[in-house]
C-alpha positions as a Python dict, from the first residue, in 0.01 Angstrom:
ca = {
    (1, 'M'): (0, 0, 0),
    (2, 'K'): (168, 241, 244),
    (3, 'Y'): (59, 12, 530),
    (4, 'I'): (224, -290, 367),
    (5, 'I'): (545, -95, 306),
    (6, 'A'): (546, 18, 671),
    (7, 'I'): (510, -343, 783),
    (8, 'A'): (792, -453, 552),
    (9, 'V'): (1016, -184, 700),
    (10, 'A'): (921, -290, 1055),
    (11, 'L'): (997, -653, 973),
    (12, 'S'): (1334, -564, 824),
    (13, 'L'): (1418, -364, 1138),
    (14, 'A'): (1319, -659, 1356),
    (15, 'T'): (1531, -902, 1157),
    (16, 'S'): (1827, -665, 1130),
    (17, 'S'): (1901, -737, 1496),
    (18, 'A'): (2026, -1081, 1388),
    (19, 'V'): (2341, -908, 1261),
    (20, 'Q'): (2424, -818, 1621),
    (21, 'A'): (2588, -1061, 1862),
    (22, 'A'): (2248, -1134, 2021),
    (23, 'S'): (1896, -1157, 1880),
    (24, 'L'): (1529, -1179, 1967),
    (25, 'Q'): (1275, -1431, 1850),
    (26, 'L'): (907, -1338, 1855),
    (27, 'Q'): (697, -1653, 1828),
    (28, 'N'): (340, -1612, 1703),
    (29, 'V'): (137, -1850, 1920),
    (30, 'G'): (-187, -1762, 1736),
    (31, 'N'): (-496, -1546, 1792),
    (32, 'G'): (-287, -1235, 1859),
    (33, 'V'): (-64, -1400, 2123),
    (34, 'Y'): (316, -1373, 2095),
    (35, 'S'): (603, -1504, 2310),
    (36, 'L'): (932, -1311, 2310),
    (37, 'Y'): (1265, -1493, 2352),
    (38, 'L'): (1623, -1366, 2386),
    (39, 'L'): (1910, -1551, 2221),
    (40, 'G'): (2226, -1424, 2389),
    (41, 'E'): (2455, -1590, 2133),
    (42, 'E'): (2796, -1419, 2134),
    (43, 'L'): (2696, -1188, 2421),
    (44, 'N'): (2623, -1473, 2665),
    (45, 'G'): (2801, -1395, 2990),
    (46, 'E'): (2881, -1043, 2864),
    (47, 'F'): (2577, -863, 3008),
    (48, 'D'): (2432, -836, 3358),
    (49, 'T'): (2102, -656, 3292),
    (50, 'I'): (1807, -699, 3055),
    (51, 'F'): (1571, -405, 3001),
    (52, 'L'): (1249, -459, 2805),
    (53, 'T'): (981, -214, 2702),
    (54, 'A'): (682, -276, 2472),
    (55, 'T'): (380, -73, 2364),
    (56, 'P'): (78, -163, 2152),
    (57, 'G'): (26, 18, 1822),
    (58, 'G'): (-263, 171, 1632),
    (59, 'G'): (-519, 190, 1912),
    (60, 'S'): (-449, -169, 2025),
    (61, 'Q'): (-403, -270, 2386),
    (62, 'F'): (-238, -555, 2569),
    (63, 'T'): (-517, -776, 2701),
    (64, 'A'): (-562, -1059, 2952),
    (65, 'L'): (-303, -910, 3189),
    (66, 'Q'): (-180, -1174, 3435),
    (67, 'S'): (85, -1206, 3705),
    (68, 'G'): (273, -1478, 3519),
    (69, 'L'): (197, -1731, 3791),
    (70, 'V'): (-36, -2028, 3772),
    (71, 'G'): (-98, -2225, 4089),
    (72, 'G'): (195, -2039, 4251),
    (73, 'A'): (445, -2151, 3985),
    (74, 'P'): (583, -1946, 3693),
    (75, 'R'): (361, -1974, 3386),
    (76, 'P'): (536, -2112, 3073),
    (77, 'A'): (540, -1924, 2743),
    (78, 'G'): (245, -1940, 2507),
    (79, 'A'): (-59, -1897, 2735),
    (80, 'P'): (-331, -1662, 2603),
    (81, 'N'): (-231, -1386, 2846),
    (82, 'T'): (7, -1091, 2882),
    (83, 'Y'): (275, -1156, 3147),
    (84, 'R'): (648, -1155, 3213),
    (85, 'N'): (849, -1472, 3265),
    (86, 'R'): (837, -1509, 3642),
    (87, 'N'): (1130, -1757, 3624),
    (88, 'L'): (1356, -1457, 3559),
    (89, 'G'): (1320, -1347, 3922),
    (90, 'A'): (1237, -1686, 4077),
    (91, 'D'): (1478, -1841, 4323),
    (92, 'P'): (1645, -2148, 4166),
    (93, 'L'): (1610, -2326, 4503),
    (94, 'D'): (1231, -2288, 4476),
    (95, 'F'): (1190, -2347, 4101),
    (96, 'E'): (1425, -2554, 3885),
    (97, 'D'): (1418, -2300, 3600),
    (98, 'G'): (1446, -1995, 3828),
    (99, 'L'): (1729, -1755, 3742),
    (100, 'G'): (1722, -1549, 4062),
    (101, 'L'): (1755, -1215, 3883),
    (102, 'S'): (1657, -894, 4064),
    (103, 'E'): (1352, -727, 3910),
    (104, 'F'): (1306, -349, 3891),
    (105, 'G'): (1046, -113, 3745),
    (106, 'I'): (798, -383, 3643),
    (107, 'Q'): (495, -232, 3471),
    (108, 'S'): (215, -433, 3317),
    (109, 'T'): (-69, -219, 3186),
    (110, 'A'): (-288, -223, 2878),
    (111, 'N'): (-58, 36, 2719),
    (112, 'L'): (288, -55, 2852),
    (113, 'Q'): (486, -368, 2936),
    (114, 'E'): (822, -289, 3092),
    (115, 'G'): (1080, -432, 3326),
    (116, 'T'): (1447, -455, 3418),
    (117, 'F'): (1612, -782, 3524),
    (118, 'A'): (1962, -778, 3672),
    (119, 'A'): (2215, -1036, 3788),
    (120, 'L'): (2364, -829, 4069),
    (121, 'G'): (2731, -924, 4095),
    (122, 'G'): (2706, -1172, 3808),
    (123, 'T'): (2624, -1208, 3439),
    (124, 'I'): (2337, -1348, 3233),
    (125, 'S'): (2357, -1622, 2972),
    (126, 'T'): (2087, -1788, 2762),
    (127, 'A'): (2310, -2085, 2675),
    (128, 'A'): (2156, -2321, 2935),
    (129, 'Q'): (1800, -2245, 2821),
    (130, 'P'): (1619, -2484, 2582),
    (131, 'G'): (1750, -2406, 2232),
    (132, 'G'): (1957, -2120, 2378),
    (133, 'R'): (1634, -1915, 2400),
    (134, 'L'): (1542, -1731, 2720),
    (135, 'F'): (1167, -1664, 2745),
    (136, 'L'): (1117, -1298, 2842),
    (137, 'W'): (754, -1193, 2798),
    (138, 'N'): (419, -1307, 2661),
    (139, 'F'): (195, -1055, 2482),
    (140, 'N'): (-178, -1094, 2414),
    (141, 'M'): (-267, -824, 2163),
    (142, 'G'): (-641, -893, 2189),
    (143, 'S'): (-677, -943, 1814),
    (144, 'P'): (-482, -1128, 1544),
    (145, 'S'): (-459, -802, 1346),
    (146, 'A'): (-325, -585, 1632),
    (147, 'T'): (32, -454, 1627),
    (148, 'G'): (293, -337, 1873),
    (149, 'S'): (662, -267, 1912),
    (150, 'G'): (938, -248, 2165),
    (151, 'H'): (1302, -313, 2233),
    (152, 'V'): (1531, -510, 2461),
    (153, 'E'): (1859, -366, 2586),
    (154, 'L'): (2142, -586, 2710),
    (155, 'I'): (2351, -386, 2957),
    (156, 'R'): (2688, -448, 3123),
    (157, 'S'): (2786, -225, 3415),
    (158, 'G'): (2548, 49, 3299),
    (159, 'V'): (2663, 46, 2935),
    (160, 'V'): (2421, -75, 2665),
    (161, 'G'): (2591, -358, 2474),
    (162, 'A'): (2298, -432, 2242),
    (163, 'N'): (1969, -262, 2160),
    (164, 'L'): (1737, -515, 1998),
    (165, 'P'): (1413, -372, 1853),
    (166, 'F'): (1113, -592, 1780),
    (167, 'S'): (778, -546, 1607),
    (168, 'I'): (458, -733, 1679),
    (169, 'V'): (289, -767, 1341),
    (170, 'P'): (27, -1011, 1215),
    (171, 'E'): (130, -1292, 984),
    (172, 'P'): (116, -1208, 612),
    (173, 'A'): (-169, -1459, 579),
    (174, 'T'): (-382, -1227, 795),
    (175, 'F'): (-332, -947, 542),
    (176, 'V'): (-412, -1178, 252),
    (177, 'L'): (-738, -1280, 421),
    (178, 'A'): (-820, -917, 498),
    (179, 'G'): (-753, -823, 133),
    (180, 'I'): (-974, -1105, 4),
    (181, 'S'): (-1247, -998, 246),
    (182, 'M'): (-1230, -640, 121),
    (183, 'L'): (-1252, -757, -240),
    (184, 'G'): (-1553, -972, -151),
    (185, 'L'): (-1725, -680, 20),
    (186, 'A'): (-1657, -457, -278),
    (187, 'A'): (-1806, -719, -513),
    (188, 'V'): (-2117, -757, -297),
    (189, 'R'): (-2160, -382, -275),
    (190, 'R'): (-2118, -350, -653),
    (191, 'R'): (-2391, -610, -714),
    (192, 'M'): (-2626, -430, -474),
    (193, 'V'): (-2587, -99, -660),
}
């Protein structure tokens, strides 16, 4: 019961960011794979830097670490790997969706995903992205029941304008199936005794 309450609190923290002028959307692709998107909303054009950090929880690890490139081109969201959106730093003259942001402090390990993306001398907006959503990072948690957390900071001239936390948690259906499985195991064990 404590675990379910902790998940409910984490979900409420993740959704509370919608009250801010920008928000995150974590799309569950399936099999423990999640794609993270930024919706700049009212802050579009009001920030010049995006900082992201994410860590796995409860003994989990990020798996299937990749560069974010496939055949030399930036990989789209939703692949069964862990990678950053390479279009963030790609030159728009080379790739149509490239944003040409400068990338700093990129780390992609089993225990940490982190990076800073800056529009040096400019600003960042998600308005021109499909649905106003800017794909940031893809996470493969290695298991549909694995968890993780992190946050995205939107910064303007060194000042944090928004701190958007997110939680990687399995769908409620996963917990229902796990609960049913536990009840089934208990029933089988009871019959054996």
